CSV table of C-alpha atoms and ligand atoms in Angstrom, one decimal:
chain,number,residue,atom,x,y,z
A,247,MET,CA,0.0,0.0,0.0
A,248,SER,CA,1.2,3.5,-0.8
A,249,GLU,CA,1.5,6.6,1.3
A,250,ILE,CA,-1.5,8.8,2.0
A,251,HIS,CA,-1.2,12.5,1.2
A,252,GLY,CA,-3.3,15.2,2.9
A,253,LEU,CA,-3.2,18.5,4.9
A,254,ALA,CA,-2.3,18.4,8.6
A,255,VAL,CA,-2.3,20.8,11.5
A,256,HIS,CA,0.8,20.6,13.6
A,257,ALA,CA,-0.1,22.9,16.6
A,258,ALA,CA,-3.2,24.5,18.1
A,259,GLY,CA,-4.7,27.0,15.7
A,260,ALA,CA,-2.0,26.6,13.1
A,261,HIS,CA,-2.5,26.5,9.3
A,262,LEU,CA,-2.9,23.2,7.5
A,263,LEU,CA,0.3,22.1,5.8
A,264,ALA,CA,0.9,19.4,3.2
A,265,TYR,CA,1.6,16.1,5.0
A,266,LYS,CA,2.0,12.5,4.1
A,267,TYR,CA,2.0,9.3,6.2
A,268,ASP,CA,2.5,5.6,5.7
A,269,PRO,CA,-0.6,3.8,6.9
A,270,GLY,CA,1.3,0.4,7.0
A,271,GLU,CA,-0.4,-2.9,6.2
A,272,LEU,CA,-4.2,-2.7,5.7
A,273,GLN,CA,-5.7,-4.3,8.8
A,274,ALA,CA,-8.0,-7.3,8.4
A,275,ASN,CA,-11.1,-5.4,9.4
A,276,GLU,CA,-10.3,-2.2,7.5
A,277,VAL,CA,-11.2,-0.7,4.2
A,278,GLU,CA,-9.2,2.0,2.3
A,279,ILE,CA,-11.2,4.7,0.7
A,280,LYS,CA,-10.2,7.0,-2.1
A,281,ILE,CA,-11.7,10.3,-1.1
A,282,SER,CA,-13.7,12.4,-3.5
A,283,HIS,CA,-15.3,14.9,-1.1
A,284,CYS,CA,-14.9,15.9,2.6
A,285,GLY,CA,-17.1,18.4,4.4
A,286,VAL,CA,-15.7,20.9,6.9
A,287,CYS,CA,-17.6,20.5,10.2
A,288,HIS,CA,-17.1,23.0,13.0
A,289,SER,CA,-15.8,20.1,15.1
A,290,ASP,CA,-12.8,20.1,12.7
A,291,VAL,CA,-12.2,23.8,13.7
A,292,HIS,CA,-12.6,22.9,17.4
A,293,LEU,CA,-10.0,20.1,16.9
A,294,ILE,CA,-7.6,22.3,14.9
A,295,ASP,CA,-7.8,24.9,17.8
A,296,ASN,CA,-7.7,22.2,20.5
A,297,ASP,CA,-10.8,23.7,22.1
A,298,TRP,CA,-11.6,20.4,23.7
A,299,GLY,CA,-8.1,19.5,24.8
A,300,ILE,CA,-8.2,16.2,23.0
A,301,SER,CA,-6.3,17.0,19.8
A,302,LYS,CA,-3.2,15.0,19.0
A,303,TYR,CA,-0.8,16.8,16.6
A,304,PRO,CA,0.0,16.4,13.8
A,305,PHE,CA,-3.2,15.2,12.4
A,306,ILE,CA,-5.3,15.5,9.3
A,307,PRO,CA,-8.8,16.8,10.1
A,308,GLY,CA,-12.0,15.9,8.2
A,309,HIS,CA,-14.8,13.5,9.1
A,310,GLU,CA,-17.6,14.1,6.5
A,311,ILE,CA,-16.0,11.8,4.0
A,312,VAL,CA,-17.4,10.4,0.7
A,313,GLY,CA,-15.3,8.2,-1.6
A,314,THR,CA,-14.9,4.8,-3.1
A,315,ILE,CA,-13.4,1.7,-1.6
A,316,VAL,CA,-9.9,0.9,-3.1
A,317,GLY,CA,-8.7,-1.6,-0.5
A,318,VAL,CA,-10.6,-4.3,1.5
A,319,GLY,CA,-9.0,-6.1,4.5
A,320,SER,CA,-8.9,-9.9,4.6
A,321,ALA,CA,-11.7,-10.3,7.2
A,322,VAL,CA,-14.1,-7.7,5.6
A,323,LYS,CA,-17.3,-9.3,4.4
A,324,ASP,CA,-19.7,-6.4,4.3
A,325,ARG,CA,-18.0,-4.1,1.8
A,326,THR,CA,-16.6,-4.5,-1.8
A,327,MET,CA,-14.1,-2.8,-4.0
A,328,GLY,CA,-15.4,0.2,-5.9
A,329,GLU,CA,-18.4,0.7,-3.6
A,330,ARG,CA,-19.2,4.4,-2.8
A,331,VAL,CA,-19.3,4.9,0.9
A,332,GLY,CA,-19.4,7.6,3.6
A,333,VAL,CA,-17.6,8.0,6.8
A,334,GLY,CA,-18.5,10.3,9.7
A,335,TRP,CA,-17.0,11.3,13.1
A,336,GLN,CA,-16.4,7.7,14.1
A,337,ALA,CA,-13.9,5.3,12.5
A,338,ASP,CA,-13.9,2.4,14.9
A,339,SER,CA,-15.3,0.9,18.1
A,340,CYS,CA,-14.6,-2.1,20.2
A,341,GLY,CA,-17.5,-4.1,18.6
A,342,ILE,CA,-18.1,-6.2,21.8
A,343,CYS,CA,-19.4,-3.9,24.6
A,344,GLU,CA,-23.1,-3.7,25.4
A,345,TRP,CA,-23.5,-0.5,23.4
A,346,CYS,CA,-21.8,-1.9,20.3
A,347,ARG,CA,-23.9,-5.1,20.6
A,348,GLN,CA,-27.0,-2.9,20.8
A,349,GLY,CA,-26.0,-1.1,17.6
A,350,GLN,CA,-25.2,2.1,19.5
A,351,GLU,CA,-21.6,2.3,18.7
A,352,GLN,CA,-21.4,6.0,19.3
A,353,LEU,CA,-21.7,5.2,23.0
A,354,CYS,CA,-18.8,2.7,23.0
A,355,ALA,CA,-16.1,3.7,25.6
A,356,LYS,CA,-13.4,2.8,23.1
A,357,ALA,CA,-15.0,4.7,20.2
A,358,GLN,CA,-12.3,6.1,17.9
A,359,PRO,CA,-13.0,9.4,16.3
A,360,THR,CA,-11.9,9.6,12.6
A,361,CYS,CA,-9.4,12.4,13.2
A,362,VAL,CA,-8.4,12.2,16.9
A,363,GLY,CA,-5.3,9.9,17.3
A,364,ARG,CA,-5.9,9.0,13.6
A,365,ASN,CA,-5.8,10.9,10.3
A,366,GLY,CA,-9.1,12.0,8.6
A,367,GLY,CA,-10.5,13.2,5.3
A,368,PHE,CA,-8.6,16.3,4.2
A,369,ALA,CA,-6.6,13.8,2.2
A,370,ASP,CA,-6.6,11.6,-0.8
A,371,LYS,CA,-7.4,8.4,1.1
A,372,VAL,CA,-8.5,7.3,4.5
A,373,ARG,CA,-8.8,3.9,6.3
A,374,VAL,CA,-11.5,2.9,8.8
A,375,ASN,CA,-13.0,-0.2,10.3
A,376,SER,CA,-15.4,-1.4,7.5
A,377,ARG,CA,-18.4,-1.2,9.9
A,378,PHE,CA,-18.0,2.6,9.8
A,379,ALA,CA,-18.0,2.9,6.0
A,380,VAL,CA,-21.7,3.3,5.1
A,381,PRO,CA,-22.9,2.8,1.5
A,382,LEU,CA,-24.7,5.8,0.0
A,383,PRO,CA,-28.0,5.6,-1.8
A,384,SER,CA,-27.3,6.0,-5.5
A,385,THR,CA,-29.6,9.1,-5.8
A,386,LEU,CA,-27.6,11.2,-3.4
A,387,GLU,CA,-24.9,13.3,-5.0
A,388,SER,CA,-21.5,13.1,-3.2
A,389,GLU,CA,-21.0,16.8,-2.6
A,390,SER,CA,-24.4,17.5,-1.0
A,391,ALA,CA,-24.3,14.1,0.8
A,392,ALA,CA,-20.9,14.4,2.5
A,393,PRO,CA,-22.2,16.9,5.2
A,394,LEU,CA,-24.9,14.4,6.1
A,395,LEU,CA,-22.2,12.0,7.5
A,396,CYS,CA,-21.6,14.1,10.6
A,397,GLY,CA,-23.8,17.2,10.4
A,398,GLY,CA,-26.8,15.3,9.1
A,399,ILE,CA,-26.8,12.4,11.5
A,400,THR,CA,-26.2,14.7,14.5
A,401,VAL,CA,-29.5,16.6,13.9
A,402,TYR,CA,-31.4,13.5,12.6
A,403,SER,CA,-30.7,11.4,15.6
A,404,PRO,CA,-32.4,13.6,18.3
A,405,LEU,CA,-35.4,14.3,16.0
A,406,ARG,CA,-35.9,10.5,15.8
A,407,ASN,CA,-35.0,9.7,19.4
A,408,TYR,CA,-37.2,12.4,20.9
A,409,GLU,CA,-40.1,11.1,18.7
A,410,VAL,CA,-40.7,14.2,16.6
A,411,ARG,CA,-44.0,13.8,14.6
A,412,PRO,CA,-46.4,15.9,12.5
A,413,SER,CA,-47.9,17.5,15.7
A,414,SER,CA,-44.5,18.5,17.1
A,415,ARG,CA,-43.2,22.0,17.3
A,416,VAL,CA,-39.4,22.0,16.8
A,417,GLY,CA,-36.9,24.9,17.1
A,418,VAL,CA,-33.4,24.7,15.6
A,419,ILE,CA,-30.9,27.1,17.2
A,420,GLY,CA,-28.0,28.2,15.0
A,421,ILE,CA,-28.5,27.9,11.2
A,422,GLY,CA,-25.0,26.7,10.1
A,423,GLY,CA,-23.9,23.4,8.8
A,424,LEU,CA,-25.9,21.3,11.3
A,425,GLY,CA,-28.8,23.7,11.6
A,426,HIS,CA,-29.6,24.0,7.9
A,427,LEU,CA,-29.8,20.2,7.8
A,428,GLY,CA,-31.9,20.3,11.0
A,429,LEU,CA,-34.5,22.5,9.4
A,430,GLN,CA,-34.8,20.1,6.5
A,431,PHE,CA,-35.0,17.0,8.5
A,432,ALA,CA,-37.5,18.6,11.0
A,433,LYS,CA,-39.7,19.4,8.0
A,434,ALA,CA,-39.4,15.9,6.7
A,435,PHE,CA,-40.6,14.6,10.1
A,436,GLY,CA,-43.7,16.8,9.5
A,437,ALA,CA,-43.1,19.2,12.4
A,438,GLU,CA,-43.8,22.9,12.7
A,439,VAL,CA,-40.3,24.3,12.4
A,440,THR,CA,-38.7,27.5,13.8
A,441,ALA,CA,-35.2,28.7,13.0
A,442,PHE,CA,-33.4,30.6,15.8
A,443,SER,CA,-30.5,32.7,14.3
A,444,THR,CA,-28.2,35.5,15.1
A,445,SER,CA,-28.0,36.3,11.3
A,446,LYS,CA,-31.1,38.2,10.1
A,447,ASP,CA,-30.0,37.7,6.5
A,448,LYS,CA,-30.6,33.9,6.8
A,449,GLU,CA,-34.3,34.3,7.2
A,450,ALA,CA,-35.4,33.8,3.6
A,451,GLU,CA,-33.1,30.8,3.1
A,452,ALA,CA,-34.2,29.3,6.4
A,453,LYS,CA,-37.8,29.4,5.3
A,454,GLN,CA,-36.8,27.8,1.9
A,455,LEU,CA,-35.1,25.0,3.8
A,456,GLY,CA,-38.2,24.2,5.9
A,457,ALA,CA,-38.7,26.8,8.7
A,458,HIS,CA,-42.2,28.1,9.1
A,459,HIS,CA,-41.0,30.8,11.5
A,460,PHE,CA,-37.7,32.7,12.1
A,461,VAL,CA,-36.6,34.2,15.4
A,462,ASN,CA,-33.7,36.7,15.4
A,463,THR,CA,-31.9,35.8,18.7
A,464,ARG,CA,-30.1,39.2,18.7
A,465,ASP,CA,-33.5,40.6,19.7
A,466,THR,CA,-33.9,39.4,23.4
A,467,GLY,CA,-37.6,40.3,23.4
A,468,ALA,CA,-38.2,37.9,20.5
A,469,LEU,CA,-37.1,34.9,22.7
A,470,LYS,CA,-39.5,36.0,25.5
A,471,LYS,CA,-42.4,36.1,23.0
A,472,VAL,CA,-42.1,32.4,22.2
A,473,ALA,CA,-42.3,31.2,25.8
A,474,GLY,CA,-44.1,27.9,26.2
A,475,SER,CA,-44.0,27.0,22.4
A,476,PHE,CA,-41.7,24.1,21.7
A,477,ASP,CA,-41.6,20.3,22.2
A,478,LEU,CA,-38.0,20.1,21.1
A,479,LEU,CA,-35.3,22.7,20.9
A,480,LEU,CA,-32.1,21.6,19.2
A,481,SER,CA,-29.1,23.8,19.8
A,482,THR,CA,-26.2,23.6,17.4
A,483,VAL,CA,-24.4,26.6,18.8
A,484,SER,CA,-21.1,26.3,20.6
A,485,ALA,CA,-21.3,29.7,22.3
A,486,ASP,CA,-22.9,30.5,25.7
A,487,GLN,CA,-26.5,31.6,25.4
A,488,ASP,CA,-29.5,32.6,27.5
A,489,TRP,CA,-30.3,28.9,28.3
A,490,GLN,CA,-33.1,29.9,30.8
A,491,ALA,CA,-34.9,31.7,28.0
A,492,TYR,CA,-34.8,28.5,25.9
A,493,VAL,CA,-36.0,26.4,28.8
A,494,ASN,CA,-38.8,28.9,29.2
A,495,ALA,CA,-39.6,28.5,25.5
A,496,LEU,CA,-40.4,24.8,25.9
A,497,ARG,CA,-43.9,23.4,26.3
A,498,PRO,CA,-44.6,21.0,29.2
A,499,LYS,CA,-42.5,17.8,28.8
A,500,GLY,CA,-40.4,19.6,26.1
A,501,THR,CA,-36.7,18.9,25.6
A,502,LEU,CA,-33.8,21.3,25.1
A,503,CYS,CA,-31.2,19.1,23.4
A,504,ILE,CA,-27.7,20.4,22.9
A,505,VAL,CA,-25.4,19.1,20.2
A,506,GLY,CA,-23.1,22.1,20.1
A,507,ALA,CA,-21.1,22.4,23.4
A,508,PRO,CA,-21.1,25.8,25.1
A,509,PRO,CA,-17.8,26.6,26.9
A,510,SER,CA,-19.4,27.5,30.3
A,511,PRO,CA,-21.7,25.6,32.6
A,512,MET,CA,-25.3,26.1,31.7
A,513,PRO,CA,-27.2,28.2,34.3
A,514,ILE,CA,-30.7,26.8,34.5
A,515,LEU,CA,-33.1,27.0,37.5
A,516,GLY,CA,-34.0,23.5,38.6
A,517,ALA,CA,-37.4,24.7,39.6
A,518,SER,CA,-38.1,25.7,36.0
A,519,LEU,CA,-37.7,22.1,34.9
A,520,ILE,CA,-40.0,20.6,37.7
A,521,THR,CA,-43.5,21.8,37.3
A,522,SER,CA,-43.7,21.4,33.5
A,523,GLN,CA,-41.5,18.3,33.6
A,524,LYS,CA,-38.9,19.7,31.1
A,525,VAL,CA,-35.7,17.9,30.0
A,526,VAL,CA,-32.3,19.2,29.2
A,527,ALA,CA,-30.3,16.7,27.1
A,528,GLY,CA,-27.3,16.1,24.9
A,529,SER,CA,-26.9,14.0,21.8
A,530,ASN,CA,-23.8,12.5,20.2
A,531,ILE,CA,-23.7,11.8,16.4
A,532,GLY,CA,-25.4,8.5,15.6
A,533,SER,CA,-24.5,4.8,14.9
A,534,PRO,CA,-23.7,3.4,11.5
A,535,HIS,CA,-27.1,1.8,11.4
A,536,GLU,CA,-28.8,5.2,12.1
A,537,ILE,CA,-26.5,6.9,9.5
A,538,SER,CA,-27.8,4.4,7.0
A,539,GLU,CA,-31.4,5.1,7.9
A,540,MET,CA,-30.8,8.9,7.8
A,541,LEU,CA,-29.2,8.6,4.3
A,542,ASP,CA,-32.3,6.8,3.1
A,543,VAL,CA,-34.6,9.5,4.6
A,544,ALA,CA,-32.4,12.2,3.0
A,545,ALA,CA,-32.7,10.4,-0.4
A,546,ARG,CA,-36.5,10.0,-0.1
A,547,HIS,CA,-37.2,13.5,1.2
A,548,GLY,CA,-34.6,15.5,-0.8
A,549,VAL,CA,-32.6,16.6,2.2
A,550,LYS,CA,-29.3,17.9,0.9
A,551,ALA,CA,-26.6,20.2,2.2
A,552,VAL,CA,-26.3,23.6,0.6
A,553,THR,CA,-22.6,23.6,-0.2
A,554,GLU,CA,-19.6,25.9,-1.0
A,555,ARG,CA,-17.0,23.9,-2.9
A,556,PHE,CA,-13.3,24.3,-2.3
A,557,ALA,CA,-10.4,22.4,-3.9
A,558,MET,CA,-8.7,20.2,-1.3
A,559,ALA,CA,-5.6,22.3,-1.5
A,560,LYS,CA,-7.7,25.4,-0.5
A,561,ALA,CA,-8.7,23.8,2.9
A,562,ASN,CA,-7.2,26.7,4.8
A,563,ASP,CA,-9.5,29.1,3.0
A,564,ALA,CA,-12.5,26.9,3.9
A,565,VAL,CA,-11.5,26.7,7.6
A,566,THR,CA,-11.1,30.5,7.8
A,567,LYS,CA,-14.5,31.0,6.3
A,568,VAL,CA,-16.1,28.6,8.7
A,569,LYS,CA,-14.5,30.4,11.7
A,570,LYS,CA,-16.0,33.7,10.4
A,571,ASN,CA,-19.5,32.1,10.1
A,572,GLN,CA,-19.5,33.1,6.4
A,573,VAL,CA,-20.2,29.7,4.8
A,574,ARG,CA,-23.6,29.1,3.4
A,575,TYR,CA,-24.1,26.5,4.7
A,576,ARG,CA,-21.3,23.8,4.5
A,577,ALA,CA,-17.9,24.0,3.0
A,578,VAL,CA,-17.0,20.8,1.1
A,579,LEU,CA,-13.5,20.0,-0.1
A,580,THR,CA,-13.1,18.1,-3.3
A,581,ASN,CA,-10.2,16.1,-4.8
B,882,NAP,P1,-21.3,26.1,12.0
B,882,NAP,O1,-21.5,25.7,10.6
B,882,NAP,O2,-20.2,27.0,12.3
B,882,NAP,O3,-22.7,26.7,12.5
B,882,NAP,C1,-22.8,27.1,13.8
B,882,NAP,C2,-23.9,28.2,13.8
B,882,NAP,O4,-24.0,28.7,15.2
B,882,NAP,C3,-23.5,29.4,13.0
B,882,NAP,O5,-23.8,29.3,11.7
B,882,NAP,C4,-24.4,30.5,13.7
B,882,NAP,O6,-25.7,30.4,13.2
B,882,NAP,C5,-24.4,30.0,15.2
B,882,NAP,N1,-23.5,30.8,16.0
B,882,NAP,C6,-22.1,31.0,15.8
B,882,NAP,N2,-21.6,31.8,16.7
B,882,NAP,C7,-22.6,32.1,17.5
B,882,NAP,C8,-22.7,32.9,18.7
B,882,NAP,N3,-21.6,33.5,19.3
B,882,NAP,N4,-23.9,33.0,19.4
B,882,NAP,C9,-25.0,32.4,18.8
B,882,NAP,N5,-25.0,31.6,17.7
B,882,NAP,C10,-23.8,31.5,17.1
B,882,NAP,O7,-21.0,24.8,12.9
B,882,NAP,P2,-21.6,23.3,12.7
B,882,NAP,O8,-20.6,22.6,11.9
B,882,NAP,O9,-23.0,23.4,12.4
B,882,NAP,O10,-21.4,22.8,14.2
B,882,NAP,C11,-22.1,23.3,15.3
B,882,NAP,C12,-21.6,22.8,16.6
B,882,NAP,O11,-22.0,21.4,16.7
B,882,NAP,C13,-20.1,22.7,16.8
B,882,NAP,O12,-19.7,23.2,18.1
B,882,NAP,C14,-19.7,21.3,16.6
B,882,NAP,O13,-18.5,20.9,17.2
B,882,NAP,C15,-20.9,20.6,17.1
B,882,NAP,N6,-21.1,19.2,16.7
B,882,NAP,C16,-21.6,18.3,17.6
B,882,NAP,C17,-21.8,17.0,17.2
B,882,NAP,C18,-22.4,16.1,18.2
B,882,NAP,O14,-22.3,14.9,17.9
B,882,NAP,N7,-23.0,16.5,19.3
B,882,NAP,C19,-21.6,16.6,15.9
B,882,NAP,C20,-21.1,17.6,15.0
B,882,NAP,C21,-20.9,18.9,15.4
B,882,NAP,P3,-26.6,31.7,13.0
B,882,NAP,O15,-25.8,32.6,12.0
B,882,NAP,O16,-27.9,31.2,12.4
B,882,NAP,O17,-26.8,32.4,14.3
B,883,ZN,ZN1,-18.7,16.9,12.7
């Protein structure tokens, strides 16, 4: 097997530089994927900047990967050469713990992220455990499907797990890579959908993507007006916010689910959860099985990322634009 070429970051916040590594012998349970597209998730930016203290340098970011299988390990029975597959945040898990056996591999204590302690998708090739290379429905285009592999599953999973249905009222907070897919999936589930955004200029597009209503969160009065309105609020924002106002915006038994991690503890009055039996929750990506289901739903309901395409060599430009909240709505690198 030959070397893998990509773009790596060598220190917190540094620019990506050309980088190559020798992946060694292909492991029995691995596939090697020739990458055609890779989305730029904000989690890549958090890893580049070491916001979570888990980054291991040097590493190649990228975990919204689409490509074709060019190498199949000797024990792999579920994938074939030439197959088009996607890979998300997770590249491996133990395969034998209770969570792996339940098909909830995202909860495995030995889960291996695609680009923490390994090299990810800002590259020409990548290797993962074959269980985490998910075939794509033929009707999905690779560029608009790549962001589904992390952004898409992260918003699909809570909609499904909190049982959103046509009578549900759902709010999506932060209309970026995750949020713009959240609007589309919430619409596909039949919900009444509200977009919460700091960017007034996203209103028209948010409505095209599935929002019935738009709340400008720079206007604090606007958040007060929607008190008692939502069954599920899904926050994709990684900044501190007025969490109490969002709890107040829930209906009885409503859930505030965070998928973006705010830097500070969330100040919420316990009493405000009790009488109306409200829930504050978190959600973590989704299993390969759930990704497969999500891709089928996306194909059937026309859910696709709105993308800005960059050549792989221009990955630094894409990362800079993500940091400035200027991408509409997902940067995708192409080889
Ligand atoms: P993104 O494309 O940068 O979008 C984030 C959006 O948040 C922005 O477009 C913006 O939307 C809003 N925002 C940004 N700064 C804000 C601020 N200071 N105050 C309020 N809103 C702000 O990021 P993404 O790729 O969607 O990722 C979002 C977060 O989810 C990241 O923290 C990422 O690490 C996390 N994530 C979690 C999981 C998981 O499994 N839980 C998986 C993937 C990603 P508006 O312009 O509409 O305000
Ligand atoms: Zn991601």
